[in-house]
Amino acid sequence: MTQDCLYIGTVFHKRYEPKTHELRYKVFTLYSDLDDLASIAKNNRLFSLNKFNLVSFHEADYGDPETSKSANLKERLLTLLSANNIDASRVKSIKVLTYPRILGFVFNPLSVFYCYGENDRNIAIIYEVRNTFSERHNYIYAVPENGTFNEKHVAKKSFHVSPFFDQQGHYEFSIIPPAEKVAVTIDYKHSGSSRLTACFSGRRQKITDKALLLLSLRMPFMTLKVIGGILYEALKLKLKGIKVYQHAGHHSYQSSEALLMARKQKNKPKRAAK
């Protein structure tokens, strides 16, 4: 299993309809076992857990905000798995791929929680999606007995993310598991056609104070870049005359199931009639 690390890479967004539009920007992410965060903070002066620092991780940024003070993040995620009919007792560790806070600020459009059992066996994957209305939605995939992360998962779109799309269609999640490289791709599709592709891909780097300092200097306004990029691109889409869908509003925290996407079967040649 890949050890705790940083991933330095690129986020890419491409809209396919009604007009083609794309953007790309540099970011870095934290990949860590939730149980290791305290020791990472202890060993790196520029990183803190649940406290202000140059770079930090705050458990309250994830999961149900109404229960963030009643239990730690791992306990809350285990409760979430149990509530979705997944045997949480089999989960021995949970690792997260996410943006950390920089100088106290962060916006995470997507965080991925990898849930492992005995012998590093994959138990479940939680995709936590956030929008600019401070709402969160989990798409939860229970890994089958012979499942691996080299799979695609599909989930019905049930969350307002972009004002330029309605809530019709579905998401297709694709993962390259964390190793020397990592990648997470979301394809948003409706009526058989792609509407949007969003992808993060990065290369592994060890967590050190030097790395945290250099990355923060290179990307000091990463959160502003993410939010600013969203708002700037939204303005350009508005100027292009793309229809705006009003936010319908719902609970601040919801979950739904993600399923293994069926692989396409190649057509076998028909046997000639005798």
PDB file of C-alpha atoms in Angstrom:
ATOM      1  CA  MET A   1       0.000   0.000   0.000  1.00  0.00           C
ATOM      2  CA  THR A   2       1.269   3.473  -0.871  1.00  0.00           C
ATOM      3  CA  GLN A   3       2.574   5.426   2.115  1.00  0.00           C
ATOM      4  CA  ASP A   4       1.349   8.891   3.080  1.00  0.00           C
ATOM      5  CA  CYS A   5       2.539  11.468   0.553  1.00  0.00           C
ATOM      6  CA  LEU A   6       1.756  14.536  -1.504  1.00  0.00           C
ATOM      7  CA  TYR A   7       0.688  14.375  -5.143  1.00  0.00           C
ATOM      8  CA  ILE A   8       1.699  17.258  -7.393  1.00  0.00           C
ATOM      9  CA  GLY A   9      -0.268  17.522 -10.601  1.00  0.00           C
ATOM     10  CA  THR A  10      -2.907  19.121 -12.775  1.00  0.00           C
ATOM     11  CA  VAL A  11      -6.664  19.525 -12.760  1.00  0.00           C
ATOM     12  CA  PHE A  12      -8.337  19.486 -16.163  1.00  0.00           C
ATOM     13  CA  HIS A  13     -11.958  20.370 -16.960  1.00  0.00           C
ATOM     14  CA  LYS A  14     -13.576  20.103 -20.380  1.00  0.00           C
ATOM     15  CA  ARG A  15     -17.185  20.918 -21.253  1.00  0.00           C
ATOM     16  CA  TYR A  16     -18.555  19.340 -24.433  1.00  0.00           C
ATOM     17  CA  GLU A  17     -22.015  20.863 -24.760  1.00  0.00           C
ATOM     18  CA  PRO A  18     -23.779  23.062 -25.602  1.00  0.00           C
ATOM     19  CA  LYS A  19     -20.420  24.743 -26.359  1.00  0.00           C
ATOM     20  CA  THR A  20     -16.895  23.379 -25.971  1.00  0.00           C
ATOM     21  CA  HIS A  21     -14.939  24.964 -23.129  1.00  0.00           C
ATOM     22  CA  GLU A  22     -11.931  23.868 -21.051  1.00  0.00           C
ATOM     23  CA  LEU A  23      -9.502  24.949 -18.308  1.00  0.00           C
ATOM     24  CA  ARG A  24      -6.386  23.527 -16.654  1.00  0.00           C
ATOM     25  CA  TYR A  25      -4.430  24.485 -13.514  1.00  0.00           C
ATOM     26  CA  LYS A  26      -1.662  23.177 -11.225  1.00  0.00           C
ATOM     27  CA  VAL A  27      -2.468  21.855  -7.732  1.00  0.00           C
ATOM     28  CA  PHE A  28      -1.134  19.539  -5.064  1.00  0.00           C
ATOM     29  CA  THR A  29      -3.045  17.102  -2.887  1.00  0.00           C
ATOM     30  CA  LEU A  30      -2.515  15.267   0.375  1.00  0.00           C
ATOM     31  CA  TYR A  31      -2.801  11.474   0.485  1.00  0.00           C
ATOM     32  CA  SER A  32      -2.833  10.077   4.020  1.00  0.00           C
ATOM     33  CA  ASP A  33      -4.199   7.426   6.311  1.00  0.00           C
ATOM     34  CA  LEU A  34      -6.560   9.220   8.689  1.00  0.00           C
ATOM     35  CA  ASP A  35      -4.789   7.507  11.585  1.00  0.00           C
ATOM     36  CA  ASP A  36      -1.430   8.965  10.475  1.00  0.00           C
ATOM     37  CA  LEU A  37      -2.399  12.635  10.373  1.00  0.00           C
ATOM     38  CA  ALA A  38      -1.370  13.308  13.972  1.00  0.00           C
ATOM     39  CA  SER A  39       2.091  11.816  13.426  1.00  0.00           C
ATOM     40  CA  ILE A  40       2.521  13.772  10.179  1.00  0.00           C
ATOM     41  CA  ALA A  41       1.756  16.932  12.150  1.00  0.00           C
ATOM     42  CA  LYS A  42       4.205  15.899  14.872  1.00  0.00           C
ATOM     43  CA  ASN A  43       7.021  15.293  12.372  1.00  0.00           C
ATOM     44  CA  ASN A  44       6.470  18.396  10.201  1.00  0.00           C
ATOM     45  CA  ARG A  45       6.428  21.868  11.726  1.00  0.00           C
ATOM     46  CA  LEU A  46       4.570  23.359   8.748  1.00  0.00           C
ATOM     47  CA  PHE A  47       1.662  20.885   8.926  1.00  0.00           C
ATOM     48  CA  SER A  48      -1.049  20.694  11.592  1.00  0.00           C
ATOM     49  CA  LEU A  49      -4.116  18.600  12.339  1.00  0.00           C
ATOM     50  CA  ASN A  50      -7.212  20.623  13.262  1.00  0.00           C
ATOM     51  CA  LYS A  51      -5.092  23.714  13.933  1.00  0.00           C
ATOM     52  CA  PHE A  52      -3.925  26.677  11.873  1.00  0.00           C
ATOM     53  CA  ASN A  53      -0.614  26.324  10.040  1.00  0.00           C
ATOM     54  CA  LEU A  54       0.898  26.955   6.643  1.00  0.00           C
ATOM     55  CA  VAL A  55      -0.629  23.622   5.568  1.00  0.00           C
ATOM     56  CA  SER A  56      -3.267  21.818   7.629  1.00  0.00           C
ATOM     57  CA  PHE A  57      -5.988  19.184   7.621  1.00  0.00           C
ATOM     58  CA  HIS A  58      -9.245  19.830   9.489  1.00  0.00           C
ATOM     59  CA  GLU A  59     -11.570  16.891  10.100  1.00  0.00           C
ATOM     60  CA  ALA A  60     -14.593  19.221  10.253  1.00  0.00           C
ATOM     61  CA  ASP A  61     -14.104  19.965   6.541  1.00  0.00           C
ATOM     62  CA  TYR A  62     -15.397  16.469   5.714  1.00  0.00           C
ATOM     63  CA  GLY A  63     -18.410  14.306   6.392  1.00  0.00           C
ATOM     64  CA  ASP A  64     -21.648  15.433   7.988  1.00  0.00           C
ATOM     65  CA  PRO A  65     -21.102  18.956   9.406  1.00  0.00           C
ATOM     66  CA  GLU A  66     -23.821  18.359  12.020  1.00  0.00           C
ATOM     67  CA  THR A  67     -21.832  15.514  13.618  1.00  0.00           C
ATOM     68  CA  SER A  68     -18.318  16.896  13.109  1.00  0.00           C
ATOM     69  CA  LYS A  69     -17.945  17.747  16.812  1.00  0.00           C
ATOM     70  CA  SER A  70     -19.330  14.476  18.162  1.00  0.00           C
ATOM     71  CA  ALA A  71     -16.733  12.075  16.721  1.00  0.00           C
ATOM     72  CA  ASN A  72     -13.523  12.055  14.728  1.00  0.00           C
ATOM     73  CA  LEU A  73     -13.634  11.777  10.948  1.00  0.00           C
ATOM     74  CA  LYS A  74     -12.798   8.077  10.751  1.00  0.00           C
ATOM     75  CA  GLU A  75     -15.579   7.179  13.185  1.00  0.00           C
ATOM     76  CA  ARG A  76     -18.064   9.289  11.230  1.00  0.00           C
ATOM     77  CA  LEU A  77     -17.081   7.644   7.938  1.00  0.00           C
ATOM     78  CA  LEU A  78     -17.432   4.179   9.463  1.00  0.00           C
ATOM     79  CA  THR A  79     -20.915   5.173  10.619  1.00  0.00           C
ATOM     80  CA  LEU A  80     -21.662   6.363   7.084  1.00  0.00           C
ATOM     81  CA  LEU A  81     -20.585   3.000   5.639  1.00  0.00           C
ATOM     82  CA  SER A  82     -22.777   1.127   8.124  1.00  0.00           C
ATOM     83  CA  ALA A  83     -25.742   3.340   7.248  1.00  0.00           C
ATOM     84  CA  ASN A  84     -25.240   2.298   3.624  1.00  0.00           C
ATOM     85  CA  ASN A  85     -25.235  -1.447   4.371  1.00  0.00           C
ATOM     86  CA  ILE A  86     -21.453  -1.893   4.265  1.00  0.00           C
ATOM     87  CA  ASP A  87     -19.851  -3.935   7.054  1.00  0.00           C
ATOM     88  CA  ALA A  88     -17.697  -1.248   8.661  1.00  0.00           C
ATOM     89  CA  SER A  89     -16.110  -3.791  11.031  1.00  0.00           C
ATOM     90  CA  ARG A  90     -14.099  -5.066   8.060  1.00  0.00           C
ATOM     91  CA  VAL A  91     -12.502  -1.641   7.509  1.00  0.00           C
ATOM     92  CA  LYS A  92      -9.085  -1.362   9.148  1.00  0.00           C
ATOM     93  CA  SER A  93      -7.847   1.893   7.612  1.00  0.00           C
ATOM     94  CA  ILE A  94      -9.224   4.818   5.621  1.00  0.00           C
ATOM     95  CA  LYS A  95      -6.995   6.931   3.399  1.00  0.00           C
ATOM     96  CA  VAL A  96      -7.971  10.290   1.945  1.00  0.00           C
ATOM     97  CA  LEU A  97      -6.962  12.064  -1.266  1.00  0.00           C
ATOM     98  CA  THR A  98      -7.817  15.755  -0.886  1.00  0.00           C
ATOM     99  CA  TYR A  99      -6.623  19.343  -0.995  1.00  0.00           C
ATOM    100  CA  PRO A 100      -5.199  20.452   2.365  1.00  0.00           C
ATOM    101  CA  ARG A 101      -5.840  23.890   3.779  1.00  0.00           C
ATOM    102  CA  ILE A 102      -3.229  26.523   2.915  1.00  0.00           C
ATOM    103  CA  LEU A 103      -3.080  29.343   5.476  1.00  0.00           C
ATOM    104  CA  GLY A 104      -6.467  28.177   6.714  1.00  0.00           C
ATOM    105  CA  PHE A 105      -8.294  28.169   3.379  1.00  0.00           C
ATOM    106  CA  VAL A 106      -9.509  25.297   1.211  1.00  0.00           C
ATOM    107  CA  PHE A 107     -12.228  24.378  -1.255  1.00  0.00           C
ATOM    108  CA  ASN A 108     -12.510  20.706  -2.192  1.00  0.00           C
ATOM    109  CA  PRO A 109     -14.768  19.977  -5.186  1.00  0.00           C
ATOM    110  CA  LEU A 110     -13.920  16.280  -4.727  1.00  0.00           C
ATOM    111  CA  SER A 111     -12.271  14.252  -1.964  1.00  0.00           C
ATOM    112  CA  VAL A 112     -11.801  10.491  -2.233  1.00  0.00           C
ATOM    113  CA  PHE A 113     -11.735   8.131   0.756  1.00  0.00           C
ATOM    114  CA  TYR A 114     -10.220   4.684   0.145  1.00  0.00           C
ATOM    115  CA  CYS A 115     -11.400   2.131   2.720  1.00  0.00           C
ATOM    116  CA  TYR A 116      -9.111  -0.870   3.275  1.00  0.00           C
ATOM    117  CA  GLY A 117      -9.558  -4.122   5.174  1.00  0.00           C
ATOM    118  CA  GLU A 118      -7.230  -6.945   6.140  1.00  0.00           C
ATOM    119  CA  ASN A 119      -4.199  -7.410   3.877  1.00  0.00           C
ATOM    120  CA  ASP A 120      -4.913  -4.024   2.272  1.00  0.00           C
ATOM    121  CA  ARG A 121      -8.037  -5.398   0.640  1.00  0.00           C
ATOM    122  CA  ASN A 122     -10.323  -2.772  -0.892  1.00  0.00           C
ATOM    123  CA  ILE A 123     -13.644  -2.551   0.957  1.00  0.00           C
ATOM    124  CA  ALA A 124     -15.257   0.682  -0.248  1.00  0.00           C
ATOM    125  CA  ILE A 125     -14.657   4.019  -1.923  1.00  0.00           C
ATOM    126  CA  ILE A 126     -16.358   7.242  -0.859  1.00  0.00           C
ATOM    127  CA  TYR A 127     -16.436  10.136  -3.333  1.00  0.00           C
ATOM    128  CA  GLU A 128     -17.313  13.315  -1.401  1.00  0.00           C
ATOM    129  CA  VAL A 129     -18.442  16.069  -3.764  1.00  0.00           C
ATOM    130  CA  ARG A 130     -18.878  19.686  -2.654  1.00  0.00           C
ATOM    131  CA  ASN A 131     -20.431  22.670  -4.363  1.00  0.00           C
ATOM    132  CA  THR A 132     -20.062  26.410  -3.814  1.00  0.00           C
ATOM    133  CA  PHE A 133     -23.218  26.417  -1.632  1.00  0.00           C
ATOM    134  CA  SER A 134     -21.326  24.543   1.157  1.00  0.00           C
ATOM    135  CA  GLU A 135     -23.309  21.389   0.436  1.00  0.00           C
ATOM    136  CA  ARG A 136     -21.788  17.903   0.372  1.00  0.00           C
ATOM    137  CA  HIS A 137     -22.861  14.683  -1.301  1.00  0.00           C
ATOM    138  CA  ASN A 138     -21.265  11.240  -1.023  1.00  0.00           C
ATOM    139  CA  TYR A 139     -21.276   8.651  -3.781  1.00  0.00           C
ATOM    140  CA  ILE A 140     -20.397   5.365  -2.062  1.00  0.00           C
ATOM    141  CA  TYR A 141     -19.121   2.280  -3.862  1.00  0.00           C
ATOM    142  CA  ALA A 142     -18.862  -1.097  -2.096  1.00  0.00           C
ATOM    143  CA  VAL A 143     -16.033  -3.079  -3.682  1.00  0.00           C
ATOM    144  CA  PRO A 144     -16.964  -6.700  -4.591  1.00  0.00           C
ATOM    145  CA  GLU A 145     -14.912  -9.678  -3.419  1.00  0.00           C
ATOM    146  CA  ASN A 146     -12.546  -9.600  -6.405  1.00  0.00           C
ATOM    147  CA  GLY A 147     -12.745  -5.856  -6.940  1.00  0.00           C
ATOM    148  CA  THR A 148      -9.804  -3.516  -7.488  1.00  0.00           C
ATOM    149  CA  PHE A 149      -9.453   0.235  -7.893  1.00  0.00           C
ATOM    150  CA  ASN A 150      -8.856  -0.258 -11.624  1.00  0.00           C
ATOM    151  CA  GLU A 151     -12.561  -0.041 -12.217  1.00  0.00           C
ATOM    152  CA  LYS A 152     -15.191   2.429 -13.270  1.00  0.00           C
ATOM    153  CA  HIS A 153     -18.143   3.278 -11.070  1.00  0.00           C
ATOM    154  CA  VAL A 154     -21.388   4.868 -12.144  1.00  0.00           C
ATOM    155  CA  ALA A 155     -23.800   6.950 -10.054  1.00  0.00           C
ATOM    156  CA  LYS A 156     -26.937   8.889 -10.861  1.00  0.00           C
ATOM    157  CA  LYS A 157     -26.337  12.640 -10.691  1.00  0.00           C
ATOM    158  CA  SER A 158     -28.287  13.815  -7.652  1.00  0.00           C
ATOM    159  CA  PHE A 159     -26.505  16.976  -6.603  1.00  0.00           C
ATOM    160  CA  HIS A 160     -26.391  20.551  -7.896  1.00  0.00           C
ATOM    161  CA  VAL A 161     -22.768  21.346  -8.778  1.00  0.00           C
ATOM    162  CA  SER A 162     -22.679  23.646 -11.800  1.00  0.00           C
ATOM    163  CA  PRO A 163     -25.375  26.250 -12.562  1.00  0.00           C
ATOM    164  CA  PHE A 164     -24.819  25.472 -16.248  1.00  0.00           C
ATOM    165  CA  PHE A 165     -26.092  21.896 -15.970  1.00  0.00           C
ATOM    166  CA  ASP A 166     -29.387  20.474 -14.753  1.00  0.00           C
ATOM    167  CA  GLN A 167     -29.528  17.369 -12.551  1.00  0.00           C
ATOM    168  CA  GLN A 168     -30.187  14.927 -15.378  1.00  0.00           C
ATOM    169  CA  GLY A 169     -27.723  12.186 -16.284  1.00  0.00           C
ATOM    170  CA  HIS A 170     -25.061  10.256 -14.406  1.00  0.00           C
ATOM    171  CA  TYR A 171     -21.409  10.319 -13.347  1.00  0.00           C
ATOM    172  CA  GLU A 172     -18.767   7.796 -14.356  1.00  0.00           C
ATOM    173  CA  PHE A 173     -15.847   7.691 -11.900  1.00  0.00           C
ATOM    174  CA  SER A 174     -12.490   6.242 -13.001  1.00  0.00           C
ATOM    175  CA  ILE A 175      -9.544   5.688 -10.668  1.00  0.00           C
ATOM    176  CA  ILE A 176      -5.876   4.926 -11.081  1.00  0.00           C
ATOM    177  CA  PRO A 177      -5.021   3.783  -7.530  1.00  0.00           C
ATOM    178  CA  PRO A 178      -2.485   5.769  -5.492  1.00  0.00           C
ATOM    179  CA  ALA A 179       1.085   4.637  -6.234  1.00  0.00           C
ATOM    180  CA  GLU A 180       3.904   6.579  -7.880  1.00  0.00           C
ATOM    181  CA  LYS A 181       1.124   8.296  -9.823  1.00  0.00           C
ATOM    182  CA  VAL A 182      -2.554   8.804  -9.104  1.00  0.00           C
ATOM    183  CA  ALA A 183      -5.557   9.883 -11.168  1.00  0.00           C
ATOM    184  CA  VAL A 184      -9.254  10.453 -10.562  1.00  0.00           C
ATOM    185  CA  THR A 185     -11.567  11.197 -13.485  1.00  0.00           C
ATOM    186  CA  ILE A 186     -15.261  12.074 -13.517  1.00  0.00           C
ATOM    187  CA  ASP A 187     -17.222  11.924 -16.761  1.00  0.00           C
ATOM    188  CA  TYR A 188     -20.655  13.524 -16.595  1.00  0.00           C
ATOM    189  CA  LYS A 189     -22.958  12.006 -19.225  1.00  0.00           C
ATOM    190  CA  HIS A 190     -26.564  12.350 -20.286  1.00  0.00           C
ATOM    191  CA  SER A 191     -28.538  10.606 -23.029  1.00  0.00           C
ATOM    192  CA  GLY A 192     -25.468   8.732 -24.225  1.00  0.00           C
ATOM    193  CA  SER A 193     -23.215  11.758 -24.716  1.00  0.00           C
ATOM    194  CA  SER A 194     -20.467  13.324 -22.586  1.00  0.00           C
ATOM    195  CA  ARG A 195     -21.306  16.724 -21.128  1.00  0.00           C
ATOM    196  CA  LEU A 196     -18.229  17.320 -18.948  1.00  0.00           C
ATOM    197  CA  THR A 197     -14.941  15.640 -18.021  1.00  0.00           C
ATOM    198  CA  ALA A 198     -12.965  16.589 -14.897  1.00  0.00           C
ATOM    199  CA  CYS A 199      -9.661  14.940 -14.034  1.00  0.00           C
ATOM    200  CA  PHE A 200      -6.865  15.210 -11.483  1.00  0.00           C
ATOM    201  CA  SER A 201      -3.574  13.443 -12.162  1.00  0.00           C
ATOM    202  CA  GLY A 202      -0.448  13.758 -10.060  1.00  0.00           C
ATOM    203  CA  ARG A 203       2.963  12.347  -9.204  1.00  0.00           C
ATOM    204  CA  ARG A 204       4.024  11.273  -5.730  1.00  0.00           C
ATOM    205  CA  GLN A 205       6.299  13.372  -3.493  1.00  0.00           C
ATOM    206  CA  LYS A 206       7.356  12.715   0.092  1.00  0.00           C
ATOM    207  CA  ILE A 207       5.822  14.869   2.829  1.00  0.00           C
ATOM    208  CA  THR A 208       8.524  17.128   4.278  1.00  0.00           C
ATOM    209  CA  ASP A 209       8.624  20.676   5.597  1.00  0.00           C
ATOM    210  CA  LYS A 210      10.701  21.632   2.575  1.00  0.00           C
ATOM    211  CA  ALA A 211       8.127  20.212   0.156  1.00  0.00           C
ATOM    212  CA  LEU A 212       5.249  21.892   2.009  1.00  0.00           C
ATOM    213  CA  LEU A 213       7.046  25.239   1.977  1.00  0.00           C
ATOM    214  CA  LEU A 214       8.062  25.095  -1.688  1.00  0.00           C
ATOM    215  CA  LEU A 215       4.622  23.972  -2.849  1.00  0.00           C
ATOM    216  CA  SER A 216       2.924  26.665  -0.770  1.00  0.00           C
ATOM    217  CA  LEU A 217       5.243  29.282  -2.272  1.00  0.00           C
ATOM    218  CA  ARG A 218       4.594  27.991  -5.783  1.00  0.00           C
ATOM    219  CA  MET A 219       0.843  27.713  -5.220  1.00  0.00           C
ATOM    220  CA  PRO A 220       0.075  30.120  -2.350  1.00  0.00           C
ATOM    221  CA  PHE A 221      -3.405  30.885  -3.590  1.00  0.00           C
ATOM    222  CA  MET A 222      -4.409  27.358  -4.606  1.00  0.00           C
ATOM    223  CA  THR A 223      -7.836  27.662  -2.977  1.00  0.00           C
ATOM    224  CA  LEU A 224      -8.409  31.054  -4.598  1.00  0.00           C
ATOM    225  CA  LYS A 225      -7.230  29.536  -7.863  1.00  0.00           C
ATOM    226  CA  VAL A 226      -9.811  26.755  -7.598  1.00  0.00           C
ATOM    227  CA  ILE A 227     -12.694  29.029  -6.589  1.00  0.00           C
ATOM    228  CA  GLY A 228     -11.550  31.909  -8.786  1.00  0.00           C
ATOM    229  CA  GLY A 229     -11.187  29.552 -11.719  1.00  0.00           C
ATOM    230  CA  ILE A 230     -14.720  28.291 -11.179  1.00  0.00           C
ATOM    231  CA  LEU A 231     -16.142  31.825 -11.002  1.00  0.00           C
ATOM    232  CA  TYR A 232     -14.067  33.120 -13.919  1.00  0.00           C
ATOM    233  CA  GLU A 233     -15.040  30.211 -16.136  1.00  0.00           C
ATOM    234  CA  ALA A 234     -18.665  30.638 -15.048  1.00  0.00           C
ATOM    235  CA  LEU A 235     -18.525  34.266 -16.180  1.00  0.00           C
ATOM    236  CA  LYS A 236     -17.139  33.245 -19.567  1.00  0.00           C
ATOM    237  CA  LEU A 237     -19.845  30.597 -19.945  1.00  0.00           C
ATOM    238  CA  LYS A 238     -22.481  33.182 -19.021  1.00  0.00           C
ATOM    239  CA  LEU A 239     -21.095  35.550 -21.655  1.00  0.00           C
ATOM    240  CA  LYS A 240     -21.294  32.730 -24.189  1.00  0.00           C
ATOM    241  CA  GLY A 241     -25.021  32.640 -23.544  1.00  0.00           C
ATOM    242  CA  ILE A 242     -25.169  29.195 -21.936  1.00  0.00           C
ATOM    243  CA  LYS A 243     -28.385  28.592 -19.987  1.00  0.00           C
ATOM    244  CA  VAL A 244     -28.234  28.985 -16.193  1.00  0.00           C
ATOM    245  CA  TYR A 245     -30.131  26.517 -13.967  1.00  0.00           C
ATOM    246  CA  GLN A 246     -31.298  27.767 -10.586  1.00  0.00           C
ATOM    247  CA  HIS A 247     -30.156  25.943  -7.459  1.00  0.00           C
ATOM    248  CA  ALA A 248     -33.125  23.974  -6.160  1.00  0.00           C
ATOM    249  CA  GLY A 249     -31.720  23.569  -2.652  1.00  0.00           C
ATOM    250  CA  HIS A 250     -31.630  20.471  -0.447  1.00  0.00           C
ATOM    251  CA  HIS A 251     -30.051  19.159   2.749  1.00  0.00           C
ATOM    252  CA  SER A 252     -26.438  20.139   3.342  1.00  0.00           C
ATOM    253  CA  TYR A 253     -25.299  16.500   3.505  1.00  0.00           C
ATOM    254  CA  GLN A 254     -26.567  13.485   1.539  1.00  0.00           C
ATOM    255  CA  SER A 255     -25.353  10.132   0.245  1.00  0.00           C
ATOM    256  CA  SER A 256     -26.203   7.788  -2.609  1.00  0.00           C
ATOM    257  CA  GLU A 257     -24.873   4.566  -4.066  1.00  0.00           C
ATOM    258  CA  ALA A 258     -22.293   4.175  -6.804  1.00  0.00           C
ATOM    259  CA  LEU A 259     -22.237   0.935  -8.796  1.00  0.00           C
ATOM    260  CA  LEU A 260     -19.653  -0.948 -10.806  1.00  0.00           C
ATOM    261  CA  MET A 261     -20.038   0.154 -14.417  1.00  0.00           C
ATOM    262  CA  ALA A 262     -20.622  -2.775 -16.736  1.00  0.00           C
ATOM    263  CA  ARG A 263     -17.865  -3.381 -19.221  1.00  0.00           C
ATOM    264  CA  LYS A 264     -18.828  -3.266 -22.864  1.00  0.00           C
ATOM    265  CA  GLN A 265     -18.850  -6.702 -24.461  1.00  0.00           C
ATOM    266  CA  LYS A 266     -17.280  -7.109 -27.856  1.00  0.00           C
ATOM    267  CA  ASN A 267     -19.632  -8.470 -30.477  1.00  0.00           C
ATOM    268  CA  LYS A 268     -18.744 -12.053 -31.292  1.00  0.00           C
ATOM    269  CA  PRO A 269     -18.943 -13.123 -34.952  1.00  0.00           C
ATOM    270  CA  LYS A 270     -21.999 -15.181 -35.707  1.00  0.00           C
ATOM    271  CA  ARG A 271     -21.506 -18.765 -36.770  1.00  0.00           C
ATOM    272  CA  ALA A 272     -22.426 -19.535 -40.327  1.00  0.00           C
ATOM    273  CA  ALA A 273     -25.572 -21.595 -40.652  1.00  0.00           C
ATOM    274  CA  LYS A 274     -24.965 -25.193 -41.675  1.00  0.00           C
TER     275      LYS A 274
END
